[in-house]
Coordinates of C-alpha atoms and ligand atoms in Angstrom, one line a residue:
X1 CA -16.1 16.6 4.5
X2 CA -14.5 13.4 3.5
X3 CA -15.0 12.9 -0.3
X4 CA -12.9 9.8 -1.1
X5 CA -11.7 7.3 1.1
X6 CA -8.4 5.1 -0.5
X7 CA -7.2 1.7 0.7
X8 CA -3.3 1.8 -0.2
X9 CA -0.2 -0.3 -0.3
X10 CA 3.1 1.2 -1.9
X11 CA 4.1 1.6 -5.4
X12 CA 0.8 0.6 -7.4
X13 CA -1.1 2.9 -5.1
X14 CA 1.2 5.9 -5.0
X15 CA 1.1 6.1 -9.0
X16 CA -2.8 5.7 -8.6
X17 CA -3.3 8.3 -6.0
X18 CA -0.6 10.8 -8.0
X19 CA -3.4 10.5 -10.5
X20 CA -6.1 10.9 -7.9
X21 CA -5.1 13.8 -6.3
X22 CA -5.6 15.7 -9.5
X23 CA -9.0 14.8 -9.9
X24 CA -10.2 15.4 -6.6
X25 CA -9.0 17.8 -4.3
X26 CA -6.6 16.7 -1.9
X27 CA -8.5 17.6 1.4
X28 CA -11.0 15.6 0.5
X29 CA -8.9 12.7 0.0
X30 CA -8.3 10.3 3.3
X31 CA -5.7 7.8 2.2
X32 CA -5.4 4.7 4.9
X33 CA -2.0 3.2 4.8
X34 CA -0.9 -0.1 4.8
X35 CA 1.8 -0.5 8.2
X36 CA 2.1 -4.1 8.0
X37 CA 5.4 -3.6 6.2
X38 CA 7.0 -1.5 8.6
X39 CA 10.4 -2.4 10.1
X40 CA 12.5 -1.0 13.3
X41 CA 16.2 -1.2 11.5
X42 CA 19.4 0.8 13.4
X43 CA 16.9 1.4 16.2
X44 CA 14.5 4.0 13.7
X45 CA 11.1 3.0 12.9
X46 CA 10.5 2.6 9.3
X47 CA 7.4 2.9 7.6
X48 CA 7.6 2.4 4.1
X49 CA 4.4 2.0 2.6
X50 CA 3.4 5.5 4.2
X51 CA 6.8 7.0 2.8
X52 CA 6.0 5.9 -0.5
X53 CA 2.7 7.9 -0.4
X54 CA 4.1 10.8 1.0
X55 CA 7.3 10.6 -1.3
X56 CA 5.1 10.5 -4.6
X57 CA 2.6 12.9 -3.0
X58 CA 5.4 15.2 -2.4
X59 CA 7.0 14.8 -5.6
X60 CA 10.4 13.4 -4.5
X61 CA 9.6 10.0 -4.8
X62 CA 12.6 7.8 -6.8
X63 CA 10.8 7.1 -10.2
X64 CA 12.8 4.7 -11.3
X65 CA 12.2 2.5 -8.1
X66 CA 8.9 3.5 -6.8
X67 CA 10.5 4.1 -3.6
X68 CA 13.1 5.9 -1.8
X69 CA 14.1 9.7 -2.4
X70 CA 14.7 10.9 -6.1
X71 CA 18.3 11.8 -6.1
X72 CA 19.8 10.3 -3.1
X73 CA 23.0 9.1 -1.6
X74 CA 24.0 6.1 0.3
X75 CA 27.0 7.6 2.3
X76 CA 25.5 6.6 6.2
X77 CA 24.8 3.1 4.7
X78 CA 28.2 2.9 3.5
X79 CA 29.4 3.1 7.0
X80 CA 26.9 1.3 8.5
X81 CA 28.5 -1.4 6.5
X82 CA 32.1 -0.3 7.5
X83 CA 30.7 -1.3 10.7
X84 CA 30.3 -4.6 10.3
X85 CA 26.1 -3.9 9.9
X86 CA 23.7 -5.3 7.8
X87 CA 23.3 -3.2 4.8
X88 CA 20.1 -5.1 2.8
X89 CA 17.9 -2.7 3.4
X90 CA 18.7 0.5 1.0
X91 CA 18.0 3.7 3.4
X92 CA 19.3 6.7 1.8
X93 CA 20.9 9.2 3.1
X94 CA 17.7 11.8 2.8
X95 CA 15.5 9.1 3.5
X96 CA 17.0 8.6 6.9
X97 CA 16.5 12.1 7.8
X98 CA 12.7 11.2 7.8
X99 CA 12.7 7.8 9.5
X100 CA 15.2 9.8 12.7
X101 CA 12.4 12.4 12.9
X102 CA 9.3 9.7 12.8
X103 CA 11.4 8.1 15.7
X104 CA 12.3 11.1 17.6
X105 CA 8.3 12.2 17.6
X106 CA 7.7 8.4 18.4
X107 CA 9.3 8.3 21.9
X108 CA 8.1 11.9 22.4
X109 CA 4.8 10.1 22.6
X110 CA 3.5 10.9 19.4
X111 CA 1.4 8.0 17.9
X112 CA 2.2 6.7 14.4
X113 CA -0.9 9.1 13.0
X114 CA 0.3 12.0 14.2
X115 CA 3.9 11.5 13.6
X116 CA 2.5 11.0 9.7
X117 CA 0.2 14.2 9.8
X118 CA 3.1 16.2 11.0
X119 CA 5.9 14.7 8.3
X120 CA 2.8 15.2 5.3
X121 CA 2.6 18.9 6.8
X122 CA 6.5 19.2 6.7
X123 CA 6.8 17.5 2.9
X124 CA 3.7 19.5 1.6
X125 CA 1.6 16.8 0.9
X126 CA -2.2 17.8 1.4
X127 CA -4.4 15.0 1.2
X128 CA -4.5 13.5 4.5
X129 CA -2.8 10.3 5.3
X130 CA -3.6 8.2 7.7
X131 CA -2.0 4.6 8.8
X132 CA -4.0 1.9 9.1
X133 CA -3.5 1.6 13.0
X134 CA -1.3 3.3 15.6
X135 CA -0.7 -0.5 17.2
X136 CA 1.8 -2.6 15.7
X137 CA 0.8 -5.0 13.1
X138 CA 3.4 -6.7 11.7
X139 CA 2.7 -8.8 8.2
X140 CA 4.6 -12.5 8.6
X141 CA 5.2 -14.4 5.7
X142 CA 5.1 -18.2 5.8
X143 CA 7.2 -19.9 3.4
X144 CA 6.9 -23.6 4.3
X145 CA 8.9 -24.2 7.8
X146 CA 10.0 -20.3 7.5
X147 CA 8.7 -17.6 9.1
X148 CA 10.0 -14.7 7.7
X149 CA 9.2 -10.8 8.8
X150 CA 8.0 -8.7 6.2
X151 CA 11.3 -7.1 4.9
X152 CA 13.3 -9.9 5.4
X153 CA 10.7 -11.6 2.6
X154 CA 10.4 -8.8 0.6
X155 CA 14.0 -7.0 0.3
X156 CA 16.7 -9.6 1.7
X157 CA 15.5 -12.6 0.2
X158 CA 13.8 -11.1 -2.9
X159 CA 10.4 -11.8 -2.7
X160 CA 12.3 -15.7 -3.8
X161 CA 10.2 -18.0 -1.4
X162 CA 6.8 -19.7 -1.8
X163 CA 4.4 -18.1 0.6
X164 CA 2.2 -20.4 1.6
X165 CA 0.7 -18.4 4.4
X166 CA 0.7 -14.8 5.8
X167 CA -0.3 -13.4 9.0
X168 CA -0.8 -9.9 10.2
X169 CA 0.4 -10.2 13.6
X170 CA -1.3 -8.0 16.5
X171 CA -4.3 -7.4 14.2
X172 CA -6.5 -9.1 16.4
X173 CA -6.1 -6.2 19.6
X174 CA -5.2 -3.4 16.9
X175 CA -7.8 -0.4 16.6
X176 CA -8.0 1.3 13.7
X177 CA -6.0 4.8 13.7
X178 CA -8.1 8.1 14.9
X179 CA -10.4 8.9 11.5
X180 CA -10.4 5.7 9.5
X181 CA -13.6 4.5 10.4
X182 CA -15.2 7.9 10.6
X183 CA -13.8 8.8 7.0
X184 CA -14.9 5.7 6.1
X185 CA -18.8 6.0 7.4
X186 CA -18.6 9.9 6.0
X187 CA -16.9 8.7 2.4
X188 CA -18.9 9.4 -0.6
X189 CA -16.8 6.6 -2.2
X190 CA -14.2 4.2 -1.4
X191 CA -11.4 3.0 -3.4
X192 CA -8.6 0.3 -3.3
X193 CA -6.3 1.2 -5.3
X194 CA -3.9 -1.5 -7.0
X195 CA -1.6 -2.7 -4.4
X196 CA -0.8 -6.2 -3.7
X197 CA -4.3 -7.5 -2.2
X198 CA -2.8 -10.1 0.0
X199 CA 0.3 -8.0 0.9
X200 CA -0.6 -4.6 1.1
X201 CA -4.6 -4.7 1.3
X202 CA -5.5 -7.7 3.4
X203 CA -3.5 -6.1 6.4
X204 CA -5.6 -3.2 6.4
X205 CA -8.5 -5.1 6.1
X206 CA -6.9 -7.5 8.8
X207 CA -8.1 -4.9 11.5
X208 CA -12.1 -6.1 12.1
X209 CA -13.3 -2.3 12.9
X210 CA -12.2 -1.4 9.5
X211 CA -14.0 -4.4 8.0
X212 CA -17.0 -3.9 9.5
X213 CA -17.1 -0.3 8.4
X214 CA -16.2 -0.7 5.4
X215 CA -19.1 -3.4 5.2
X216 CA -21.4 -1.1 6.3
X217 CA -20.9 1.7 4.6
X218 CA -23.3 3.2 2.0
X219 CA -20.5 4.8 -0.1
X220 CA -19.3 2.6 -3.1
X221 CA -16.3 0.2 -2.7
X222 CA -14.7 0.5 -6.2
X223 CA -11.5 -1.2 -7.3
X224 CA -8.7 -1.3 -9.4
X225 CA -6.7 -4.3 -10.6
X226 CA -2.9 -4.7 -10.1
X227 CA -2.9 -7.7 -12.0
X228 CA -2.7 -6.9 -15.7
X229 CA -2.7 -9.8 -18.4
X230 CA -2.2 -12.9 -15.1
X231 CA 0.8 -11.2 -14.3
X232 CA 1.6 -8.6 -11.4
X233 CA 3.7 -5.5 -12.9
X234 CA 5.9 -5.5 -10.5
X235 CA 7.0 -7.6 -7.0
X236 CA 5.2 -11.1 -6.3
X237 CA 1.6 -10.4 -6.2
X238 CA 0.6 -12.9 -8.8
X239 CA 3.2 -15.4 -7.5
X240 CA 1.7 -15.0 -3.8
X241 CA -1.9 -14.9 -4.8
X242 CA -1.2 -18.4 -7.0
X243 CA 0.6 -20.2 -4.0
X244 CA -1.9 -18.7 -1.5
X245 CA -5.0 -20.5 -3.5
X246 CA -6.4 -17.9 -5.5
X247 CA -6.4 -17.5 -9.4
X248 CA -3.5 -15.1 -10.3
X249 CA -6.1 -12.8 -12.5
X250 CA -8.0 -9.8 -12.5
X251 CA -11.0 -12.2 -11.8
X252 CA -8.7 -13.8 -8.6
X253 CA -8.5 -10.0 -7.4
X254 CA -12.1 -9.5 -7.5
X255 CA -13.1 -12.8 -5.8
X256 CA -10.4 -12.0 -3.1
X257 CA -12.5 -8.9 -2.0
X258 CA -15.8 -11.0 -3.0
X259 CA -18.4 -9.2 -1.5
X260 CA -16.9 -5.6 -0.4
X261 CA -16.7 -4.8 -3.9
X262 CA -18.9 -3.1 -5.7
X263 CA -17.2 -2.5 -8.9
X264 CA -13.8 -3.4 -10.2
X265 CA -11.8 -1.7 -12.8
X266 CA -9.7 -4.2 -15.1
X267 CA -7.3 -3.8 -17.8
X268 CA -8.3 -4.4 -21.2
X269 CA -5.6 -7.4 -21.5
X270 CA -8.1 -9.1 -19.3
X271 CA -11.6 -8.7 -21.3
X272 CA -11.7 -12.3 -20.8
X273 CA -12.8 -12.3 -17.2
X274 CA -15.5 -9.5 -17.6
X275 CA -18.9 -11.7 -17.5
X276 CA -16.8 -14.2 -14.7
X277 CA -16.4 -11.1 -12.4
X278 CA -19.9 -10.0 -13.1
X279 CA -21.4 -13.4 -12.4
X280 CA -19.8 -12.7 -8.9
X281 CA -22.2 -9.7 -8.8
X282 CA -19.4 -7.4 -8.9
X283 CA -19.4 -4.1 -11.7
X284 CA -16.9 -4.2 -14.3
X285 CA -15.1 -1.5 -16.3
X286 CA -12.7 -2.2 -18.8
X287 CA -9.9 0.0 -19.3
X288 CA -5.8 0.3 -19.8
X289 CA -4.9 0.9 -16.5
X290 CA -1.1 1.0 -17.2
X291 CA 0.5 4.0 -15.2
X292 CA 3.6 4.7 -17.7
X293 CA 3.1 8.7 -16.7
X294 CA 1.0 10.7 -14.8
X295 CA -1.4 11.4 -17.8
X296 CA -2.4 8.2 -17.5
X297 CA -2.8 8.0 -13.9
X298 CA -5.0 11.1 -14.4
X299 CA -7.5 9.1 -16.9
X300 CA -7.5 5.9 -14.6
X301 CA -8.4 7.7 -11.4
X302 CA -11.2 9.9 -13.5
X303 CA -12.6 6.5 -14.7
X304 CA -12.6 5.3 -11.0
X305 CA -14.1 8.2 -9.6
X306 CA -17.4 8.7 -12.1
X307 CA -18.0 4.6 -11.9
X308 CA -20.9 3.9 -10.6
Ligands
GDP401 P1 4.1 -2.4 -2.8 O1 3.5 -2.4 -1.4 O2 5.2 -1.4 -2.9 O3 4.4 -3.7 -3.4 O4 3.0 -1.7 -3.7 P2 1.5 -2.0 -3.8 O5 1.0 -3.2 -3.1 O6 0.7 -0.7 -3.6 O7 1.4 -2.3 -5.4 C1 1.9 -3.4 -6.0 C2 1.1 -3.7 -7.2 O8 0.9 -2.6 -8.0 C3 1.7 -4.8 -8.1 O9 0.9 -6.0 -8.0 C4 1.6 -4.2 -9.5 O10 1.0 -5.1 -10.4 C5 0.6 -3.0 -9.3 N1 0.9 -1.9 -10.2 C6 2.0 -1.2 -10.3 N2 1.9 -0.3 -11.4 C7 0.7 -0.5 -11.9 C8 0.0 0.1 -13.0 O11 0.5 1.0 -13.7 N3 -1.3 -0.3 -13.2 C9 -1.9 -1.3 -12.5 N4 -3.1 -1.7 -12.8 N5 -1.3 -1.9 -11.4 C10 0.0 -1.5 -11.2
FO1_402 N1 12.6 -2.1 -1.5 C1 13.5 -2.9 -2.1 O1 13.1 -3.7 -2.9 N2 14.8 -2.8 -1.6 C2 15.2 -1.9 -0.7 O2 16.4 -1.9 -0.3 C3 14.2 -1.0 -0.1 C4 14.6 -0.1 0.8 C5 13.7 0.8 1.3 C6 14.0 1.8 2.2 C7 13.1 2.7 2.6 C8 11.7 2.6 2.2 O3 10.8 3.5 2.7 C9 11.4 1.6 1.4 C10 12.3 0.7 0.9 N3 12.0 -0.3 0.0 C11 12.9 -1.1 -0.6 C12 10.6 -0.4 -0.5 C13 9.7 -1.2 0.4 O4 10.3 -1.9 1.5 C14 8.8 -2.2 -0.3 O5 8.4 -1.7 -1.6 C15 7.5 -2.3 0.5 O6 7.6 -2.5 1.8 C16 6.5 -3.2 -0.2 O7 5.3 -2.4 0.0

């Protein structure tokens, strides 16, 4: 029986669901993953929004970054470089070991799902996590005449350009992975957690089967702000939402998901927009939702999971 269903980027929904996973138990969390981000480098298939998750989940995750292994070395990247390669992209040396296996069950004819079910079973991690689709979308960013891929965006050019579109290429033939919709119709209550809702969130929701169930379903659609104060915490989230037309606020993030939210969960630096948000017929509860330590991602995720 699915309990919760979670909509997730990287960072901001890793610390959420850290908290999350103490609150509920894990097998009855479904996590859908955000793929738009991933990236073939050095001929491996890369998936970092879903190596976030299971990172964190595991408890290996980098801290400091968000990202990446706790504790790791950069000797294969160092002779990558040697090599004359292109080195922007910062795979450790652990890291690789899991983006070489991912590959290897790839063109063993794995899908993407169940190369992810079998790496969460090798790492330990127990709630079950699911990509978005097992088809390629790939997130492109428009930055005037640019066209850049996700990474090259993101990592190599520093998030530095002003996006003024962004498309989720092969979104239109992608299916949604094996389970998403059916953990979605079966949820008792459906989160998105605070990821990047134009980055991270709109690709999932990019993929019309998933919209349509998530439109349908009778479970609560509950939300939690990553913008804190008008300003993301981290990457370019306020930046993109400003130059992509929509108010860089906690009221922007609930008139970007308009009417598949049910209730939104702001940060008390944004009391302001309370009675805006509710004139959109949207719920509002007011809370700090800074993560500084998994404490507090404890007492967010309780406050999002007895929201009504
Ligand atoms: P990415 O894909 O790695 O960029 O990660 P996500 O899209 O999942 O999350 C990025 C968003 O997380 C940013 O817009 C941040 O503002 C938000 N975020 C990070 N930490 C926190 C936090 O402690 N509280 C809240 N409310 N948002 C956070
Ligand atoms: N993010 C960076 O800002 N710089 C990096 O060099 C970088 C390398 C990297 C390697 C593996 C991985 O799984 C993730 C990595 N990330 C890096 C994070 C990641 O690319 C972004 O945070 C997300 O794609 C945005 O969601």
């Amino acid at each position: 029986m699915v309990g919760v269903v979670a909509l997730a980027g990287g960072v901001g929904a890793a610390k959420f669901l850290r908290g999350l996973v103490e609150v509920v138990p894990p097998g009855k969390i479904v996590i859908v993953g955000n793929v738009g981000d991933d990236v073939e480098l050095y001929g491996l298939h890369i998936s970092p929004d879903l190596d976030i998750i299971m990172y964190t989940l595991a408890g290996i995750v980098d801290e400091v970054k968000g990202w990446g292994v706790a504790g790791d070395t950069f000797n294969c990247l160092e002779m990558l470089g040697r090599l004359g390669f292109e080195t922007w992209f910062k795979l450790g040396d652990r890291d690789l070991a899991i983006h070489v296996i991912r590959t290897k069950m790839l063109r063993e004819g794995y899908t993407l799902s169940q190369a992810t079910a079998q790496l969460c079973k090798m790492l330990g991690v127990k709630a079950k996590l699911i990509p978005m689709s097992d088809d390629d979308v790939r997130t492109k960013v428009q930055a005037g005449e640019l066209l850049l891929d996700f990474q090259e965006y993101f990592v190599k050019r520093g998030t530095m350009d002003k996006v003024t579109n962004v498309v989720f290429e092969g979104a239109e033939k992608a299916k949604p992975a094996p389970g998403v919709t059916e953990a979605i119709d079966e949820a008792e209550r459906i989160i998105i957690c605070p990821s990047n809702p134009i980055l991270s969130i709109a690709p999932i929701l990019s993929i019309s089967a998933i919209r349509k169930a998530l439109m349908a379903s009778k479970a609560p659609v509950l939300g939690v702000s990553p913008i804190v104060g008008g300003k993301a915490l981290k990457g370019p989230a306020d930046r993109v939402m400003a130059s992509m037309g929509f108010e860089p606020s906690a009221y922007g993030v609930a008139k970007f998901y308009g009417k598949l939210l049910k209730h939104i969960i702001i940060d008390e630096a944004d009391i302001a927009h309370k009675k805006r948000i509710e004139n959109l017929g949207i719920k509002v509860t007011v809370t700090n939702t800074l993560m500084k330590s998994i404490e507090d991602a404890v007492r967010l995720a309780k406050i999002v999971m007895e929201a009504e």
